[in-house]
Amino acid sequence: MVDDFELEILELEEEQARRRRRSRVVSSFRRDVPRTSKARPAPVLLDHVIEGWGSKGGDVGGEKGVRAPTAKAPTKKTPPLHSSIYETLNNLFNASTREIETERRIKPNNPEFNAQFNYAKNYIKTSKYTLLNFIPYNLFEQFQRLANFYFLCLLVLQLIPVISSLTPVTTAVPLIGVLMVTGIKDAYDDYQRHRSDNQVNRRKSYVLRNGQLAEEMWSKVEVGDVIRMENNQFVAADVLLLSTSEPNGLCYIETSELDGETNLKSKQCLPETEEFGQDVGRIGSFQGEIRCEPPNNQLNKFDGTLYWDNQAHPLDNDKILLRGCILRNTQWCYGVVIFAGKDTKLMMNSGKTKFKRTSIDRLLNFIILGIVFFLLSMCLFCTVACGIWETLTGQHFRIFLPWDSLVPPEPAGGAAVIALLVFFSYAIVLNTVVPISLYVSVEVIRLCQSFLINWDVALCYAPTGVHAKARTTTLNEELGQIEYIFSDKTGTLTQNIMTFNKCSIAGRSFGDIIDPRTGESLEINESGTWIRKKTKKSSSQRNANLRTPPDATVDNLIGPLDETEVNLLSDEEYRQYTRSVDLSHNPYHESSFKFYDHALTDALDASDPSCELFFRLLALCHTVMSEDKNGKLEYQAQSPDEAALVSAARNFGFVFLSRTPNSITISAKGTEEMYELLCILDFNNVRKRMSVILKRDGKIRLYCKGADSIIYERLKDGQESLKYHTQEHLNKFAGEGLRTLCLAYKDLDGEYFQNWKARHHEAAISLDRREEKLDAIYEEIEKDLILLGATAIEDKLQDGVPQTIANLAIAGIKIWVLTGDKQETAINIGYSCQLLTDDMLDIFIIDAHTASEVEDQLKKYREEIRNVNATSQPQTNLSVVTFSDEGVGQDTLSDAGEPNGGFALVINGHSLVWALSPKFEQLFLEVASQCKSVICCRVTPLQKALVVDLVKRYKKAVTLAVGDGANDVSMIKTAHIGVGISGQEGLQAVLASDYSVAQFRFLERLLLVHGRWSYYRMCKFLRYFFYKNFAFTLCHFWFAFFVAFSAQTLFDPMFISVYNLFYTSMPVLALGIFEQDVNAVNSIKFPRLYSPGLNNALFNKREFFRSALHGFLTSCVLFFIPFGAYYNGMDQDGRSMADQQTFGSVVATILVIVVTVQICLDTSYWTMFNHITIWGSLIFYFLLQYFYNFVIGGEYVGALAKAMGEPMFYFTSLLTIVVLMLPVMAWRFYWVDVHPTLSDKVRFKQRHDAKMASKRSDHDMLRTPSARRSRRSIRSGYAFAHQEGFGRLITSGKIMRPRNPKPGAMSNGRTSNLRPDANRVSVVAPAPSTVEV
Amino acid sequence: MPAEDLEAVMNKFKQQRLPAWQPILTADTVLPAFFLIGLLFIPLGVALLYFSENVQEFQLEYTDCESITHQLADGTKRPCKEVIKETTDVCTCRISFNISETFEKNVYLYYGLDNFYQNHRRYVKSRDDDQLLGRVNPTVNSDCKPFATDSEDKIFAPCGAIANSMFNDTLRLFRKKDSENIKLIKKGIAWPSDRKLKFRNPEGALNETGAFKDTVKPLYWTRSVWELDPDDPDNNGYRNEDLIVWMRSAAFPTFRKLYRKIDHSQEGFINGLPADRYYLEVDYNYPVDSFGGKKRMILSTTSFLGGKNNFLGIAYITVGAICLLLGIIFLIIHIKFGKRAGDQLSINQNTPYSD
């Protein structure tokens, strides 16, 4: 026993140590960030350096010289800081005892040199066991579980004859069973891990070995190797870029695996190494030395130096490709491996796989510890009592029952020794209060529930056929207790597809699809089904619409409920009106582009000038680049919004063909037009607009697109009507959650432009306050614009996201969105998925950069919340009174729990750094937890995990993190439950997750149906399980009073060993698998049914005590009623019936019957399996009794048969059952009848509906939409690109292929007929990044 | 089940849409159940009580009975319990008693022991079932220790503490008026199943050279196991019913075991045990004094339910009464506070889980 507790204490201590370590990591990370920000050249770029990837090709080349010293400085000046980071990281992420690395030195192409440092290999291992160590290691791990160890101790005790009150078999059989089942499961899990490890390790990569390119597996790649990467391949390790196929050593990568963003990022190698090209000989003889920082988890930071030819070249993040990136638009590139395997930033960011336990597991451990104490105290009681008995009676009874030879013969000592031995004997007899089969049964139930999740067709995403998958089978019931959901945005809430959805041109709105029959607008969902927008007639809002009812999406695939919707699709008439416009006459059209409003094509066909100008603007005013891919024109944009706009223009016949630094070529309705590009006034966060100035046929024109508020300020006077209509459309678009942009243009006077251009140049080259001056210059020319219209882009939400969020919110789950997006985009998405609504009282935005400012903002918001809460409290009371006056039972839509619209919090990543510091984290959490929704934008993967951890630590709430990208991995691993969105390209999130689903909306069913059921079942199961074990075991305790506390068992040892295994396990297992109080449809329809899980109401210490007490009383009745009946009992022929075997058999039989009847009362969903198991286990009991006693020849042979031959047995049984069941029935009936829960009511309703179903064929389901859903946002919204465009690259000409390629880059195998060779210069040295033109 | 049906069931199972009976506790079902149980239990209880009351029972404790064979020199009677401490001679007591009412047949004679822990763990396991089944093994169950073998390593037959401590008082009943020894039947007192399944003699003649070769009589026994009933081989050795009865260890420290049945074929006892004066003669051998034990002689008739025991009858009546009471209380509660069907059905998304 003592060992048990020590073990637990050790575990606790380790936990604390882990926590301490973690907090150190956090704090060192925090210290680290401001240091980085100091090295920043200009405050405006702050965002990019901290959270972004710092991937702006433009500012790198030019500032190299300036930056190098600052970048290198920290490595040398503050080595302790680094070592502390590394030390903590080392502790956190890998337990290896490697010496702490302070600086990494690598010589490319010199394996001997690199080998001395013993850097981590690129081999990745997540598996735990090997074939050889499996049995010892797995057994060792299993015996670390308290319960298993406890039973091992018991087994050892039973082997001692003096103590043994039961044969060892009674414990050995179940224990071996448990160990085997668990072992098999562990082995299977580890096999899966081995497989996925192998899959990754066996990926192929080209490595330069002895001057030759060789194909190697990823696992064989080592630090210092030069590897060749090709287009669309994953990068195998963190590498230093040496040379690429693209001009100027640029290469493009997609980082969706790392941060979830799919847009391209550019990286650029050192100009010196770029010259290598793909000359393997030159690369193979490259003999520099790289010195860089040790491995760390910061994705956007790299410090290092390349010493080569007696020169030091500073290296920064811009020259590093990270493992997990995919090479795009780059034929090939070469790089030196810097970090491999577990040292890569990807792995460093993925955190350690932690064994997750559910809160019920923890409670169970606690309870079992409690039971052990209870058991020990019972044993102690029996010990004392036994001592007394032996002293008073036992020692005299020695004439008939001498003491054992090892017991001292003198009375006091002998009694003491016997009493001491009895302690252990009772520990064995009563050990069944700690049920060994509990753990196995729990695992079996969870496994079945996991299969049920995997099988559920309603969780299957039809278009891809991807099922939900429970990857961890031990967390199911926790799904029913989620209080916080942390969601990624891109790819999780949204499809990560931007589509050109609607537009307003010259006061005319295009893009709506109207059902000509009903006048309702239609909407298409992701799977291509048409859905009628339901417009609430009573609503005063024009756009108040509901999409699919919440459960229709679920039933879409299986239920008969939505037949009408299917009809909509198949209806020929609807097809005609919902046919997308035919654009096939345009050779450049993309088949994936869909637009349904024929009015726009009609207008274009009619050569409507505004429409033409509108699309011409879209084709011209952008920083997108084109390329030819297998003869198909493709666009590359920094932001998906821009790509969507340019692609829309292309599909409507205004095709952007190509660009040079000073020209843009488009094809307008088939005729090629070339424009001279005079200036790009690029986008940034402050300007929120971009313009191009173009010249064609001598006319200079400025095209501008930007946020509506910004454009409206700069419009020429006198377009009031147009402005009004456009604004109306903008409002409408924004209300639908679309991202809007205004388009405008302006003709420029040639002379004025020359003048302006001169001043612009002046500003551009000035060294002092350049940004400000440029802004002012831009401001000057971007005015008096003529409004053209507005575009509306849909950042397509996944299907059902708003409904899911709304429903989950009603269920009481708080949803936090953590996204790498910038603030505006995040807010926009917040509105479109109903996280933010207009009826919210206030939306707090925290965007400060310093600790004190963040603190001020937080305190201010806290005050505000307090004020509102203080004033609104009495109002709520009042409103309750009015409701009750109006009459009870009337449906009221208002939610009493939410007197106001609540608050929302939006916090930026750089503020989060401070908000998460130990000093402010509680303040932050206090504010955040009072808000209905929280959006964290511009957060890094680690910050996501820290936020989750913060809530986990302070709120004692169950958290769920959902995401799809590698950037969500740390968050997924940190949260109690991690959900990965599968079906996307990257698998990192799914692999790290506990559950994977194809779509965000499946969370609704996963939580509200599966989670709720799992929790409900598990709790019911546990309550019953403890009840039946207490009822069973405590009979021995009562018997102790009659057997001189000698640890004589009441029951047959055989019965004891199989009671849990055979007689009572099946019905309760069936309960744990099949039980449902409320069906799936109603579980979703009434989300409040989720609240018992949130409140931990179905199984907690109190419920346990109740079950234990129930078991205690049951055992009491079970023992004493037969005692009363059989005391001095005799049969009809006078034979004595009060022998120990008969009495034991009678009690055992009644016990089995009683617990079976009890499970009948508990089962509320009787499937045929329940019938089979319940009746079956009763029949099985009698059969097995007969078989064991009469066929095998058990000790108790004849006892039960004799007892059952007498009427006494039946009278006793009936009495016992009635006495035990009546109070239970009465208690339950009272609560159902007088205080029914929602669950009871819904059950009642279900039965009522089933009765009514036959009578009412046309049953109009009255749905009461939530307050949240019924209101749509009316506001002026805008959103724009994630990032600054490629403007600088374009105008500097860096990106363009030089006319005469250098010899080294000769053999890049690309033909480019789309790219006119109009480049004036072959740019060798990159132009200064800050000069625009 | 045809394959497609099985598939349909599997599919329903996987989608958790198996057809199911979903009982709900409603007033319509619960309240009638209460009344029904109440109305059923009270008459049942009365009947049980009637049966129990019909059983006639007479108990006589003889622990401290005075010897008629051993007297002090001065003529004062000595209790047998003292006598047996000093001598191995048979000490006989005689206690007279009065049966005031005729005992209907059949009448059974029991001996009862108080505070005798036949159910003690070490006692219960101190036997060898194999030996009692007539299987001859070179060793016996080690649980028999210290009554497994004697100092010469000869096995006790039967071994163990239970057998060793077998009750060995002899009880005889006499009618006072004519000192007639009432005939008692000593067979049919053990369970048939025990005689059939648990007790068998080893092969061979029931003597020390045959079946019980190489065994010795238990330490406390005065006779060997094959001398328990030399007249009736079927009642001798391990199959002796007194032994079988004793070997079925009692559940509680106070117990009674069937000793004999009154032979109702003898004259005067055809209809039972008539009301009269009787006396009991005991060959007092069994010591219970040291641990505070008590010995009793019990005469009893039986009923449909066995012996005299009012417990069930009273319990049934009580439970039935409580049921009726609960039924009435819940009827009132239901009428006054119970939720109407309309209330139950008026729920929406925002209905809180519990009120």
mmCIF file with all atom_site columns, N, CA, C and O in Angstrom, chain A residues 487 493 801-802 805-806 809 813-818 826-827 829-837 840 843 901 903-904 932-935 1268:
data_model
loop_
_atom_site.group_PDB
_atom_site.id
_atom_site.type_symbol
_atom_site.label_atom_id
_atom_site.label_alt_id
_atom_site.label_comp_id
_atom_site.label_asym_id
_atom_site.label_entity_id
_atom_site.label_seq_id
_atom_site.pdbx_PDB_ins_code
_atom_site.Cartn_x
_atom_site.Cartn_y
_atom_site.Cartn_z
_atom_site.occupancy
_atom_site.B_iso_or_equiv
_atom_site.pdbx_formal_charge
_atom_site.auth_seq_id
_atom_site.auth_comp_id
_atom_site.auth_asym_id
_atom_site.auth_atom_id
_atom_site.pdbx_PDB_model_num
ATOM 1   N N  . SER A 1 487  ? -10.407 27.398 -31.805 1.00 0.00 ? 487  SER A N  1
ATOM 2   C CA . SER A 1 487  ? -10.446 27.018 -33.203 1.00 0.00 ? 487  SER A CA 1
ATOM 3   C C  . SER A 1 487  ? -9.458  27.845 -34.012 1.00 0.00 ? 487  SER A C  1
ATOM 4   O O  . SER A 1 487  ? -9.267  29.029 -33.781 1.00 0.00 ? 487  SER A O  1
ATOM 5   N N  . LEU A 1 493  ? -12.539 27.011 -39.938 1.00 0.00 ? 493  LEU A N  1
ATOM 6   C CA . LEU A 1 493  ? -13.837 27.677 -40.071 1.00 0.00 ? 493  LEU A CA 1
ATOM 7   C C  . LEU A 1 493  ? -14.103 27.983 -41.534 1.00 0.00 ? 493  LEU A C  1
ATOM 8   O O  . LEU A 1 493  ? -15.227 27.903 -42.007 1.00 0.00 ? 493  LEU A O  1
ATOM 9   N N  . VAL A 1 801  ? -20.976 26.400 -40.569 1.00 0.00 ? 801  VAL A N  1
ATOM 10  C CA . VAL A 1 801  ? -20.151 26.919 -39.473 1.00 0.00 ? 801  VAL A CA 1
ATOM 11  C C  . VAL A 1 801  ? -20.943 27.843 -38.547 1.00 0.00 ? 801  VAL A C  1
ATOM 12  O O  . VAL A 1 801  ? -20.911 27.647 -37.327 1.00 0.00 ? 801  VAL A O  1
ATOM 13  N N  . PRO A 1 802  ? -21.688 28.816 -39.075 1.00 0.00 ? 802  PRO A N  1
ATOM 14  C CA . PRO A 1 802  ? -22.423 29.693 -38.143 1.00 0.00 ? 802  PRO A CA 1
ATOM 15  C C  . PRO A 1 802  ? -23.417 28.928 -37.293 1.00 0.00 ? 802  PRO A C  1
ATOM 16  O O  . PRO A 1 802  ? -23.520 29.156 -36.097 1.00 0.00 ? 802  PRO A O  1
ATOM 17  N N  . ILE A 1 805  ? -21.575 27.039 -34.637 1.00 0.00 ? 805  ILE A N  1
ATOM 18  C CA . ILE A 1 805  ? -21.094 27.915 -33.576 1.00 0.00 ? 805  ILE A CA 1
ATOM 19  C C  . ILE A 1 805  ? -22.254 28.364 -32.706 1.00 0.00 ? 805  ILE A C  1
ATOM 20  O O  . ILE A 1 805  ? -22.164 28.359 -31.471 1.00 0.00 ? 805  ILE A O  1
ATOM 21  N N  . ALA A 1 806  ? -23.365 28.725 -33.357 1.00 0.00 ? 806  ALA A N  1
ATOM 22  C CA . ALA A 1 806  ? -24.514 29.192 -32.578 1.00 0.00 ? 806  ALA A CA 1
ATOM 23  C C  . ALA A 1 806  ? -25.033 28.087 -31.670 1.00 0.00 ? 806  ALA A C  1
ATOM 24  O O  . ALA A 1 806  ? -25.308 28.307 -30.494 1.00 0.00 ? 806  ALA A O  1
ATOM 25  N N  . ALA A 1 809  ? -22.770 27.430 -28.862 1.00 0.00 ? 809  ALA A N  1
ATOM 26  C CA . ALA A 1 809  ? -22.854 28.506 -27.878 1.00 0.00 ? 809  ALA A CA 1
ATOM 27  C C  . ALA A 1 809  ? -24.072 28.321 -26.980 1.00 0.00 ? 809  ALA A C  1
ATOM 28  O O  . ALA A 1 809  ? -24.005 28.553 -25.780 1.00 0.00 ? 809  ALA A O  1
ATOM 29  N N  . ILE A 1 813  ? -20.911 26.301 -24.646 1.00 0.00 ? 813  ILE A N  1
ATOM 30  C CA . ILE A 1 813  ? -19.488 26.164 -24.946 1.00 0.00 ? 813  ILE A CA 1
ATOM 31  C C  . ILE A 1 813  ? -18.970 27.510 -25.432 1.00 0.00 ? 813  ILE A C  1
ATOM 32  O O  . ILE A 1 813  ? -19.603 28.178 -26.233 1.00 0.00 ? 813  ILE A O  1
ATOM 33  N N  . LYS A 1 814  ? -17.842 27.885 -24.915 1.00 0.00 ? 814  LYS A N  1
ATOM 34  C CA . LYS A 1 814  ? -17.250 29.156 -25.332 1.00 0.00 ? 814  LYS A CA 1
ATOM 35  C C  . LYS A 1 814  ? -16.272 28.883 -26.462 1.00 0.00 ? 814  LYS A C  1
ATOM 36  O O  . LYS A 1 814  ? -15.484 27.944 -26.398 1.00 0.00 ? 814  LYS A O  1
ATOM 37  N N  . ILE A 1 815  ? -16.339 29.704 -27.468 1.00 0.00 ? 815  ILE A N  1
ATOM 38  C CA . ILE A 1 815  ? -15.495 29.458 -28.632 1.00 0.00 ? 815  ILE A CA 1
ATOM 39  C C  . ILE A 1 815  ? -14.498 30.593 -28.804 1.00 0.00 ? 815  ILE A C  1
ATOM 40  O O  . ILE A 1 815  ? -14.879 31.764 -28.848 1.00 0.00 ? 815  ILE A O  1
ATOM 41  N N  . TRP A 1 816  ? -13.235 30.227 -28.824 1.00 0.00 ? 816  TRP A N  1
ATOM 42  C CA . TRP A 1 816  ? -12.188 31.203 -29.064 1.00 0.00 ? 816  TRP A CA 1
ATOM 43  C C  . TRP A 1 816  ? -11.573 30.881 -30.417 1.00 0.00 ? 816  TRP A C  1
ATOM 44  O O  . TRP A 1 816  ? -11.287 29.713 -30.698 1.00 0.00 ? 816  TRP A O  1
ATOM 45  N N  . VAL A 1 817  ? -11.389 31.919 -31.202 1.00 0.00 ? 817  VAL A N  1
ATOM 46  C CA . VAL A 1 817  ? -10.735 31.695 -32.487 1.00 0.00 ? 817  VAL A CA 1
ATOM 47  C C  . VAL A 1 817  ? -9.304  32.201 -32.377 1.00 0.00 ? 817  VAL A C  1
ATOM 48  O O  . VAL A 1 817  ? -9.069  33.332 -31.959 1.00 0.00 ? 817  VAL A O  1
ATOM 49  N N  . LEU A 1 818  ? -8.367  31.359 -32.705 1.00 0.00 ? 818  LEU A N  1
ATOM 50  C CA . LEU A 1 818  ? -6.967  31.743 -32.674 1.00 0.00 ? 818  LEU A CA 1
ATOM 51  C C  . LEU A 1 818  ? -6.466  31.666 -34.102 1.00 0.00 ? 818  LEU A C  1
ATOM 52  O O  . LEU A 1 818  ? -6.471  30.588 -34.705 1.00 0.00 ? 818  LEU A O  1
ATOM 53  N N  . ALA A 1 826  ? -9.786  38.775 -39.266 1.00 0.00 ? 826  ALA A N  1
ATOM 54  C CA . ALA A 1 826  ? -10.309 37.937 -38.199 1.00 0.00 ? 826  ALA A CA 1
ATOM 55  C C  . ALA A 1 826  ? -11.665 38.436 -37.737 1.00 0.00 ? 826  ALA A C  1
ATOM 56  O O  . ALA A 1 826  ? -12.594 37.649 -37.529 1.00 0.00 ? 826  ALA A O  1
ATOM 57  N N  . ILE A 1 827  ? -11.791 39.747 -37.583 1.00 0.00 ? 827  ILE A N  1
ATOM 58  C CA . ILE A 1 827  ? -13.071 40.304 -37.145 1.00 0.00 ? 827  ILE A CA 1
ATOM 59  C C  . ILE A 1 827  ? -14.145 40.016 -38.180 1.00 0.00 ? 827  ILE A C  1
ATOM 60  O O  . ILE A 1 827  ? -15.267 39.634 -37.859 1.00 0.00 ? 827  ILE A O  1
ATOM 61  N N  . ILE A 1 829  ? -14.333 37.581 -40.317 1.00 0.00 ? 829  ILE A N  1
ATOM 62  C CA . ILE A 1 829  ? -14.760 36.181 -40.232 1.00 0.00 ? 829  ILE A CA 1
ATOM 63  C C  . ILE A 1 829  ? -15.590 35.978 -38.969 1.00 0.00 ? 829  ILE A C  1
ATOM 64  O O  . ILE A 1 829  ? -16.582 35.257 -38.964 1.00 0.00 ? 829  ILE A O  1
ATOM 65  N N  . GLY A 1 830  ? -15.186 36.676 -37.916 1.00 0.00 ? 830  GLY A N  1
ATOM 66  C CA . GLY A 1 830  ? -15.947 36.589 -36.670 1.00 0.00 ? 830  GLY A CA 1
ATOM 67  C C  . GLY A 1 830  ? -17.401 36.946 -36.900 1.00 0.00 ? 830  GLY A C  1
ATOM 68  O O  . GLY A 1 830  ? -18.301 36.282 -36.398 1.00 0.00 ? 830  GLY A O  1
ATOM 69  N N  . TYR A 1 831  ? -17.620 37.986 -37.703 1.00 0.00 ? 831  TYR A N  1
ATOM 70  C CA . TYR A 1 831  ? -18.998 38.365 -37.984 1.00 0.00 ? 831  TYR A CA 1
ATOM 71  C C  . TYR A 1 831  ? -19.693 37.337 -38.847 1.00 0.00 ? 831  TYR A C  1
ATOM 72  O O  . TYR A 1 831  ? -20.828 36.953 -38.619 1.00 0.00 ? 831  TYR A O  1
ATOM 73  N N  . SER A 1 832  ? -18.986 36.854 -39.867 1.00 0.00 ? 832  SER A N  1
ATOM 74  C CA . SER A 1 832  ? -19.707 35.997 -40.794 1.00 0.00 ? 832  SER A CA 1
ATOM 75  C C  . SER A 1 832  ? -20.010 34.640 -40.168 1.00 0.00 ? 832  SER A C  1
ATOM 76  O O  . SER A 1 832  ? -20.939 33.977 -40.594 1.00 0.00 ? 832  SER A O  1
ATOM 77  N N  . CYS A 1 833  ? -19.221 34.246 -39.179 1.00 0.00 ? 833  CYS A N  1
ATOM 78  C CA . CYS A 1 833  ? -19.605 32.959 -38.578 1.00 0.00 ? 833  CYS A CA 1
ATOM 79  C C  . CYS A 1 833  ? -20.295 33.167 -37.238 1.00 0.00 ? 833  CYS A C  1
ATOM 80  O O  . CYS A 1 833  ? -20.335 32.260 -36.422 1.00 0.00 ? 833  CYS A O  1
ATOM 81  N N  . GLN A 1 834  ? -20.859 34.360 -37.044 1.00 0.00 ? 834  GLN A N  1
ATOM 82  C CA . GLN A 1 834  ? -21.732 34.614 -35.901 1.00 0.00 ? 834  GLN A CA 1
ATOM 83  C C  . GLN A 1 834  ? -21.027 34.584 -34.554 1.00 0.00 ? 834  GLN A C  1
ATOM 84  O O  . GLN A 1 834  ? -21.685 34.514 -33.531 1.00 0.00 ? 834  GLN A O  1
ATOM 85  N N  . LEU A 1 835  ? -19.718 34.638 -34.593 1.00 0.00 ? 835  LEU A N  1
ATOM 86  C CA . LEU A 1 835  ? -19.018 34.766 -33.321 1.00 0.00 ? 835  LEU A CA 1
ATOM 87  C C  . LEU A 1 835  ? -19.210 36.162 -32.785 1.00 0.00 ? 835  LEU A C  1
ATOM 88  O O  . LEU A 1 835  ? -19.354 36.386 -31.594 1.00 0.00 ? 835  LEU A O  1
ATOM 89  N N  . LEU A 1 836  ? -19.178 37.102 -33.686 1.00 0.00 ? 836  LEU A N  1
ATOM 90  C CA . LEU A 1 836  ? -19.446 38.487 -33.322 1.00 0.00 ? 836  LEU A CA 1
ATOM 91  C C  . LEU A 1 836  ? -20.797 38.840 -33.923 1.00 0.00 ? 836  LEU A C  1
ATOM 92  O O  . LEU A 1 836  ? -21.088 38.457 -35.058 1.00 0.00 ? 836  LEU A O  1
ATOM 93  N N  . THR A 1 837  ? -21.607 39.530 -33.146 1.00 0.00 ? 837  THR A N  1
ATOM 94  C CA . THR A 1 837  ? -22.892 39.937 -33.686 1.00 0.00 ? 837  THR A CA 1
ATOM 95  C C  . THR A 1 837  ? -23.114 41.398 -33.361 1.00 0.00 ? 837  THR A C  1
ATOM 96  O O  . THR A 1 837  ? -22.450 41.966 -32.492 1.00 0.00 ? 837  THR A O  1
ATOM 97  N N  . MET A 1 840  ? -24.043 42.690 -29.846 1.00 0.00 ? 840  MET A N  1
ATOM 98  C CA . MET A 1 840  ? -23.063 42.686 -28.761 1.00 0.00 ? 840  MET A CA 1
ATOM 99  C C  . MET A 1 840  ? -22.878 44.106 -28.244 1.00 0.00 ? 840  MET A C  1
ATOM 100 O O  . MET A 1 840  ? -22.892 45.059 -29.020 1.00 0.00 ? 840  MET A O  1
ATOM 101 N N  . ILE A 1 843  ? -17.150 45.412 -28.544 1.00 0.00 ? 843  ILE A N  1
ATOM 102 C CA . ILE A 1 843  ? -16.084 44.505 -28.956 1.00 0.00 ? 843  ILE A CA 1
ATOM 103 C C  . ILE A 1 843  ? -14.768 45.135 -28.519 1.00 0.00 ? 843  ILE A C  1
ATOM 104 O O  . ILE A 1 843  ? -14.390 46.213 -28.974 1.00 0.00 ? 843  ILE A O  1
ATOM 105 N N  . GLY A 1 901  ? -26.233 41.478 -25.087 1.00 0.00 ? 901  GLY A N  1
ATOM 106 C CA . GLY A 1 901  ? -25.554 40.810 -26.182 1.00 0.00 ? 901  GLY A CA 1
ATOM 107 C C  . GLY A 1 901  ? -24.173 40.323 -25.819 1.00 0.00 ? 901  GLY A C  1
ATOM 108 O O  . GLY A 1 901  ? -23.546 39.614 -26.574 1.00 0.00 ? 901  GLY A O  1
ATOM 109 N N  . PHE A 1 903  ? -20.079 40.629 -24.608 1.00 0.00 ? 903  PHE A N  1
ATOM 110 C CA . PHE A 1 903  ? -18.894 41.296 -25.122 1.00 0.00 ? 903  PHE A CA 1
ATOM 111 C C  . PHE A 1 903  ? -18.098 40.328 -25.976 1.00 0.00 ? 903  PHE A C  1
ATOM 112 O O  . PHE A 1 903  ? -18.259 39.125 -25.890 1.00 0.00 ? 903  PHE A O  1
ATOM 113 N N  . ALA A 1 904  ? -17.233 40.917 -26.760 1.00 0.00 ? 904  ALA A N  1
ATOM 114 C CA . ALA A 1 904  ? -16.288 40.081 -27.482 1.00 0.00 ? 904  ALA A CA 1
ATOM 115 C C  . ALA A 1 904  ? -14.912 40.710 -27.327 1.00 0.00 ? 904  ALA A C  1
ATOM 116 O O  . ALA A 1 904  ? -14.788 41.917 -27.103 1.00 0.00 ? 904  ALA A O  1
ATOM 117 N N  . LYS A 1 932  ? -18.279 36.706 -24.579 1.00 0.00 ? 932  LYS A N  1
ATOM 118 C CA . LYS A 1 932  ? -18.930 35.563 -25.210 1.00 0.00 ? 932  LYS A CA 1
ATOM 119 C C  . LYS A 1 932  ? -18.018 34.914 -26.229 1.00 0.00 ? 932  LYS A C  1
ATOM 120 O O  . LYS A 1 932  ? -18.057 33.711 -26.426 1.00 0.00 ? 932  LYS A O  1
ATOM 121 N N  . SER A 1 933  ? -17.257 35.739 -26.910 1.00 0.00 ? 933  SER A N  1
ATOM 122 C CA . SER A 1 933  ? -16.318 35.129 -27.842 1.00 0.00 ? 933  SER A CA 1
ATOM 123 C C  . SER A 1 933  ? -15.006 35.905 -27.802 1.00 0.00 ? 933  SER A C  1
ATOM 124 O O  . SER A 1 933  ? -14.984 37.096 -27.506 1.00 0.00 ? 933  SER A O  1
ATOM 125 N N  . VAL A 1 934  ? -13.970 35.203 -28.076 1.00 0.00 ? 934  VAL A N  1
ATOM 126 C CA . VAL A 1 934  ? -12.645 35.789 -28.044 1.00 0.00 ? 934  VAL A CA 1
ATOM 127 C C  . VAL A 1 934  ? -11.957 35.446 -29.361 1.00 0.00 ? 934  VAL A C  1
ATOM 128 O O  . VAL A 1 934  ? -12.039 34.305 -29.826 1.00 0.00 ? 934  VAL A O  1
ATOM 129 N N  . ILE A 1 935  ? -11.356 36.456 -29.949 1.00 0.00 ? 935  ILE A N  1
ATOM 130 C CA . ILE A 1 935  ? -10.611 36.195 -31.181 1.00 0.00 ? 935  ILE A CA 1
ATOM 131 C C  . ILE A 1 935  ? -9.172  36.641 -30.952 1.00 0.00 ? 935  ILE A C  1
ATOM 132 O O  . ILE A 1 935  ? -8.922  37.785 -30.568 1.00 0.00 ? 935  ILE A O  1
ATOM 133 N N  . ARG A 1 1268 ? -29.059 34.610 -31.394 1.00 0.00 ? 1268 ARG A N  1
ATOM 134 C CA . ARG A 1 1268 ? -27.799 34.884 -32.066 1.00 0.00 ? 1268 ARG A CA 1
ATOM 135 C C  . ARG A 1 1268 ? -27.932 34.742 -33.552 1.00 0.00 ? 1268 ARG A C  1
ATOM 136 O O  . ARG A 1 1268 ? -27.358 35.482 -34.320 1.00 0.00 ? 1268 ARG A O  1
#
